[in-house]
Amino acid sequence: MHKKLALKHAIKKMFYLDELIKSESTGTVTELAEKLNISKRHVYNYLNIFNEIGRINRYDESKRSFVYENL
């Protein structure tokens, strides 16, 4: 049961991350980790997952946000 709950929380965080990227309001990795209440390492893991499934993202300094390149 605990694994199902952890998976549910991870999926919710990924949906929230997706919305933050779409709205270009992620902030820095540190700020994003705070918004998602996860470590910076987990932020990078989630971003890599998005890249692997074709949701290519990069950090845009002028917007201070991660942005999608292919949307």
mmCIF file of N, CA and C in Angstrom:
data_model
loop_
_atom_site.group_PDB
_atom_site.id
_atom_site.type_symbol
_atom_site.label_atom_id
_atom_site.label_comp_id
_atom_site.label_asym_id
_atom_site.label_seq_id
_atom_site.Cartn_x
_atom_site.Cartn_y
_atom_site.Cartn_z
ATOM 1 N N MET A 1 0.825 -1.193 0.000
ATOM 2 C CA MET A 1 0.000 0.000 0.000
ATOM 3 C C MET A 1 0.871 1.259 0.000
ATOM 4 N N HIS A 2 1.971 1.236 0.738
ATOM 5 C CA HIS A 2 2.860 2.390 0.834
ATOM 6 C C HIS A 2 3.439 2.751 -0.538
ATOM 7 N N LYS A 3 3.791 1.758 -1.346
ATOM 8 C CA LYS A 3 4.356 2.014 -2.670
ATOM 9 C C LYS A 3 3.336 2.682 -3.579
ATOM 10 N N LYS A 4 2.074 2.280 -3.471
ATOM 11 C CA LYS A 4 1.021 2.897 -4.275
ATOM 12 C C LYS A 4 0.858 4.368 -3.911
ATOM 13 N N LEU A 5 0.930 4.674 -2.634
ATOM 14 C CA LEU A 5 0.798 6.053 -2.177
ATOM 15 C C LEU A 5 1.984 6.890 -2.657
ATOM 16 N N ALA A 6 3.188 6.333 -2.577
ATOM 17 C CA ALA A 6 4.378 7.046 -3.045
ATOM 18 C C ALA A 6 4.294 7.313 -4.541
ATOM 19 N N LEU A 7 3.818 6.338 -5.295
ATOM 20 C CA LEU A 7 3.655 6.501 -6.732
ATOM 21 C C LEU A 7 2.622 7.578 -7.037
ATOM 22 N N LYS A 8 1.537 7.583 -6.292
ATOM 23 C CA LYS A 8 0.489 8.590 -6.484
ATOM 24 C C LYS A 8 1.038 9.994 -6.239
ATOM 25 N N HIS A 9 1.840 10.164 -5.194
ATOM 26 C CA HIS A 9 2.436 11.468 -4.894
ATOM 27 C C HIS A 9 3.416 11.884 -5.987
ATOM 28 N N ALA A 10 4.202 10.946 -6.487
ATOM 29 C CA ALA A 10 5.167 11.247 -7.548
ATOM 30 C C ALA A 10 4.441 11.692 -8.814
ATOM 31 N N ILE A 11 3.366 11.020 -9.147
ATOM 32 C CA ILE A 11 2.597 11.380 -10.345
ATOM 33 C C ILE A 11 1.991 12.770 -10.189
ATOM 34 N N LYS A 12 1.462 13.072 -9.014
ATOM 35 C CA LYS A 12 0.904 14.406 -8.761
ATOM 36 C C LYS A 12 1.973 15.483 -8.916
ATOM 37 N N LYS A 13 3.173 15.206 -8.404
ATOM 38 C CA LYS A 13 4.262 16.167 -8.510
ATOM 39 C C LYS A 13 4.664 16.365 -9.967
ATOM 40 N N MET A 14 4.642 15.298 -10.750
ATOM 41 C CA MET A 14 5.004 15.415 -12.162
ATOM 42 C C MET A 14 3.954 16.221 -12.927
ATOM 43 N N PHE A 15 2.695 16.040 -12.608
ATOM 44 C CA PHE A 15 1.647 16.854 -13.239
ATOM 45 C C PHE A 15 1.817 18.330 -12.860
ATOM 46 N N TYR A 16 2.131 18.587 -11.602
ATOM 47 C CA TYR A 16 2.357 19.962 -11.150
ATOM 48 C C TYR A 16 3.577 20.559 -11.845
ATOM 49 N N LEU A 17 4.653 19.770 -11.951
ATOM 50 C CA LEU A 17 5.846 20.219 -12.654
ATOM 51 C C LEU A 17 5.522 20.557 -14.103
ATOM 52 N N ASP A 18 4.735 19.728 -14.753
ATOM 53 C CA ASP A 18 4.325 19.975 -16.132
ATOM 54 C C ASP A 18 3.600 21.313 -16.239
ATOM 55 N N GLU A 19 2.689 21.588 -15.318
ATOM 56 C CA GLU A 19 1.958 22.862 -15.334
ATOM 57 C C GLU A 19 2.897 24.050 -15.110
ATOM 58 N N LEU A 20 3.853 23.897 -14.203
ATOM 59 C CA LEU A 20 4.807 24.972 -13.955
ATOM 60 C C LEU A 20 5.666 25.247 -15.182
ATOM 61 N N ILE A 21 6.080 24.192 -15.878
ATOM 62 C CA ILE A 21 6.874 24.384 -17.089
ATOM 63 C C ILE A 21 6.025 25.038 -18.174
ATOM 64 N N LYS A 22 4.797 24.572 -18.367
ATOM 65 C CA LYS A 22 3.912 25.158 -19.379
ATOM 66 C C LYS A 22 3.675 26.647 -19.122
ATOM 67 N N SER A 23 3.546 27.019 -17.855
ATOM 68 C CA SER A 23 3.288 28.427 -17.514
ATOM 69 C C SER A 23 4.589 29.223 -17.348
ATOM 70 N N GLU A 24 5.720 28.547 -17.588
ATOM 71 C CA GLU A 24 7.043 29.162 -17.489
ATOM 72 C C GLU A 24 7.249 29.849 -16.149
ATOM 73 N N SER A 25 6.918 29.124 -15.098
ATOM 74 C CA SER A 25 7.029 29.691 -13.747
ATOM 75 C C SER A 25 7.703 28.728 -12.767
ATOM 76 N N THR A 26 8.725 28.002 -13.251
ATOM 77 C CA THR A 26 9.397 27.045 -12.374
ATOM 78 C C THR A 26 10.369 27.705 -11.417
ATOM 79 N N GLY A 27 11.011 28.797 -11.863
ATOM 80 C CA GLY A 27 12.101 29.355 -11.079
ATOM 81 C C GLY A 27 13.338 28.497 -11.273
ATOM 82 N N THR A 28 14.307 28.692 -10.415
ATOM 83 C CA THR A 28 15.545 27.912 -10.479
ATOM 84 C C THR A 28 15.292 26.483 -9.996
ATOM 85 N N VAL A 29 16.289 25.633 -10.133
ATOM 86 C CA VAL A 29 16.150 24.256 -9.644
ATOM 87 C C VAL A 29 15.885 24.258 -8.145
ATOM 88 N N THR A 30 16.578 25.107 -7.427
ATOM 89 C CA THR A 30 16.375 25.196 -5.975
ATOM 90 C C THR A 30 14.953 25.626 -5.648
ATOM 91 N N GLU A 31 14.464 26.657 -6.338
ATOM 92 C CA GLU A 31 13.096 27.119 -6.109
ATOM 93 C C GLU A 31 12.074 26.053 -6.498
ATOM 94 N N LEU A 32 12.358 25.366 -7.586
ATOM 95 C CA LEU A 32 11.457 24.311 -8.040
ATOM 96 C C LEU A 32 11.407 23.168 -7.032
ATOM 97 N N ALA A 33 12.547 22.802 -6.498
ATOM 98 C CA ALA A 33 12.585 21.751 -5.474
ATOM 99 C C ALA A 33 11.741 22.153 -4.270
ATOM 100 N N GLU A 34 11.814 23.422 -3.902
ATOM 101 C CA GLU A 34 11.010 23.909 -2.772
ATOM 102 C C GLU A 34 9.519 23.878 -3.111
ATOM 103 N N LYS A 35 9.159 24.297 -4.331
ATOM 104 C CA LYS A 35 7.750 24.283 -4.733
ATOM 105 C C LYS A 35 7.173 22.869 -4.723
ATOM 106 N N LEU A 36 7.990 21.902 -5.152
ATOM 107 C CA LEU A 36 7.524 20.516 -5.231
ATOM 108 C C LEU A 36 7.770 19.739 -3.938
ATOM 109 N N ASN A 37 8.494 20.367 -3.014
ATOM 110 C CA ASN A 37 8.844 19.723 -1.747
ATOM 111 C C ASN A 37 9.625 18.425 -1.979
ATOM 112 N N ILE A 38 10.620 18.525 -2.875
ATOM 113 C CA ILE A 38 11.492 17.391 -3.178
ATOM 114 C C ILE A 38 12.928 17.903 -3.258
ATOM 115 N N SER A 39 13.870 16.980 -3.362
ATOM 116 C CA SER A 39 15.275 17.364 -3.479
ATOM 117 C C SER A 39 15.574 17.836 -4.902
ATOM 118 N N LYS A 40 16.680 18.569 -5.046
ATOM 119 C CA LYS A 40 17.104 19.004 -6.373
ATOM 120 C C LYS A 40 17.410 17.787 -7.256
ATOM 121 N N ARG A 41 17.948 16.749 -6.664
ATOM 122 C CA ARG A 41 18.227 15.515 -7.412
ATOM 123 C C ARG A 41 16.946 14.964 -8.029
ATOM 124 N N HIS A 42 15.854 14.953 -7.262
ATOM 125 C CA HIS A 42 14.578 14.466 -7.786
ATOM 126 C C HIS A 42 14.048 15.381 -8.889
ATOM 127 N N VAL A 43 14.274 16.685 -8.760
ATOM 128 C CA VAL A 43 13.868 17.605 -9.830
ATOM 129 C C VAL A 43 14.550 17.196 -11.125
ATOM 130 N N TYR A 44 15.855 16.990 -11.070
ATOM 131 C CA TYR A 44 16.585 16.577 -12.277
ATOM 132 C C TYR A 44 16.088 15.238 -12.805
ATOM 133 N N ASN A 45 15.759 14.321 -11.897
ATOM 134 C CA ASN A 45 15.220 13.024 -12.328
ATOM 135 C C ASN A 45 13.903 13.200 -13.080
ATOM 136 N N TYR A 46 13.013 14.036 -12.553
ATOM 137 C CA TYR A 46 11.732 14.285 -13.216
ATOM 138 C C TYR A 46 11.935 14.957 -14.570
ATOM 139 N N LEU A 47 12.837 15.944 -14.633
ATOM 140 C CA LEU A 47 13.110 16.612 -15.904
ATOM 141 C C LEU A 47 13.660 15.625 -16.932
ATOM 142 N N ASN A 48 14.513 14.716 -16.480
ATOM 143 C CA ASN A 48 15.048 13.692 -17.388
ATOM 144 C C ASN A 48 13.948 12.767 -17.888
ATOM 145 N N ILE A 49 13.014 12.419 -17.030
ATOM 146 C CA ILE A 49 11.883 11.581 -17.452
ATOM 147 C C ILE A 49 11.098 12.301 -18.537
ATOM 148 N N PHE A 50 10.837 13.590 -18.332
ATOM 149 C CA PHE A 50 10.115 14.359 -19.344
ATOM 150 C C PHE A 50 10.876 14.353 -20.670
ATOM 151 N N ASN A 51 12.191 14.533 -20.613
ATOM 152 C CA ASN A 51 12.999 14.500 -21.838
ATOM 153 C C ASN A 51 12.905 13.141 -22.524
ATOM 154 N N GLU A 52 12.939 12.075 -21.749
ATOM 155 C CA GLU A 52 12.877 10.722 -22.310
ATOM 156 C C GLU A 52 11.561 10.432 -23.015
ATOM 157 N N ILE A 53 10.483 11.070 -22.577
ATOM 158 C CA ILE A 53 9.187 10.818 -23.222
ATOM 159 C C ILE A 53 8.849 11.881 -24.264
ATOM 160 N N GLY A 54 9.865 12.689 -24.627
ATOM 161 C CA GLY A 54 9.670 13.644 -25.701
ATOM 162 C C GLY A 54 9.250 15.030 -25.281
ATOM 163 N N ARG A 55 9.174 15.273 -23.986
ATOM 164 C CA ARG A 55 8.828 16.621 -23.489
ATOM 165 C C ARG A 55 10.146 17.355 -23.223
ATOM 166 N N ILE A 56 10.844 17.724 -24.303
ATOM 167 C CA ILE A 56 12.174 18.310 -24.199
ATOM 168 C C ILE A 56 12.090 19.656 -23.484
ATOM 169 N N ASN A 57 12.929 19.798 -22.483
ATOM 170 C CA ASN A 57 12.916 21.032 -21.712
ATOM 171 C C ASN A 57 14.331 21.565 -21.554
ATOM 172 N N ARG A 58 14.416 22.853 -21.317
ATOM 173 C CA ARG A 58 15.688 23.518 -21.046
ATOM 174 C C ARG A 58 15.412 24.681 -20.111
ATOM 175 N N TYR A 59 16.467 25.181 -19.467
ATOM 176 C CA TYR A 59 16.305 26.326 -18.584
ATOM 177 C C TYR A 59 16.520 27.593 -19.397
ATOM 178 N N ASP A 60 15.584 28.528 -19.316
ATOM 179 C CA ASP A 60 15.668 29.808 -20.007
ATOM 180 C C ASP A 60 16.025 30.876 -18.976
ATOM 181 N N GLU A 61 17.250 31.374 -19.053
ATOM 182 C CA GLU A 61 17.739 32.367 -18.083
ATOM 183 C C GLU A 61 16.873 33.629 -18.059
ATOM 184 N N SER A 62 16.458 34.089 -19.245
ATOM 185 C CA SER A 62 15.697 35.348 -19.288
ATOM 186 C C SER A 62 14.323 35.213 -18.638
ATOM 187 N N LYS A 63 13.755 34.017 -18.684
ATOM 188 C CA LYS A 63 12.446 33.778 -18.064
ATOM 189 C C LYS A 63 12.568 33.235 -16.651
ATOM 190 N N ARG A 64 13.788 32.847 -16.276
ATOM 191 C CA ARG A 64 14.046 32.204 -14.981
ATOM 192 C C ARG A 64 13.113 31.021 -14.781
ATOM 193 N N SER A 65 13.018 30.195 -15.832
ATOM 194 C CA SER A 65 12.117 29.054 -15.788
ATOM 195 C C SER A 65 12.568 27.991 -16.776
ATOM 196 N N PHE A 66 12.223 26.757 -16.457
ATOM 197 C CA PHE A 66 12.347 25.706 -17.449
ATOM 198 C C PHE A 66 11.221 25.890 -18.444
ATOM 199 N N VAL A 67 11.493 25.632 -19.698
ATOM 200 C CA VAL A 67 10.490 25.790 -20.749
ATOM 201 C C VAL A 67 10.531 24.567 -21.652
ATOM 202 N N TYR A 68 9.431 24.278 -22.303
ATOM 203 C CA TYR A 68 9.396 23.204 -23.290
ATOM 204 C C TYR A 68 9.857 23.757 -24.634
ATOM 205 N N GLU A 69 10.631 23.003 -25.353
ATOM 206 C CA GLU A 69 11.110 23.417 -26.666
ATOM 207 C C GLU A 69 10.210 22.923 -27.790
ATOM 208 N N ASN A 70 9.460 21.871 -27.544
ATOM 209 C CA ASN A 70 8.723 21.220 -28.631
ATOM 210 C C ASN A 70 7.207 21.337 -28.510
ATOM 211 N N LEU A 71 6.731 22.327 -27.804
ATOM 212 C CA LEU A 71 5.283 22.492 -27.684
ATOM 213 C C LEU A 71 4.836 23.727 -28.426
#
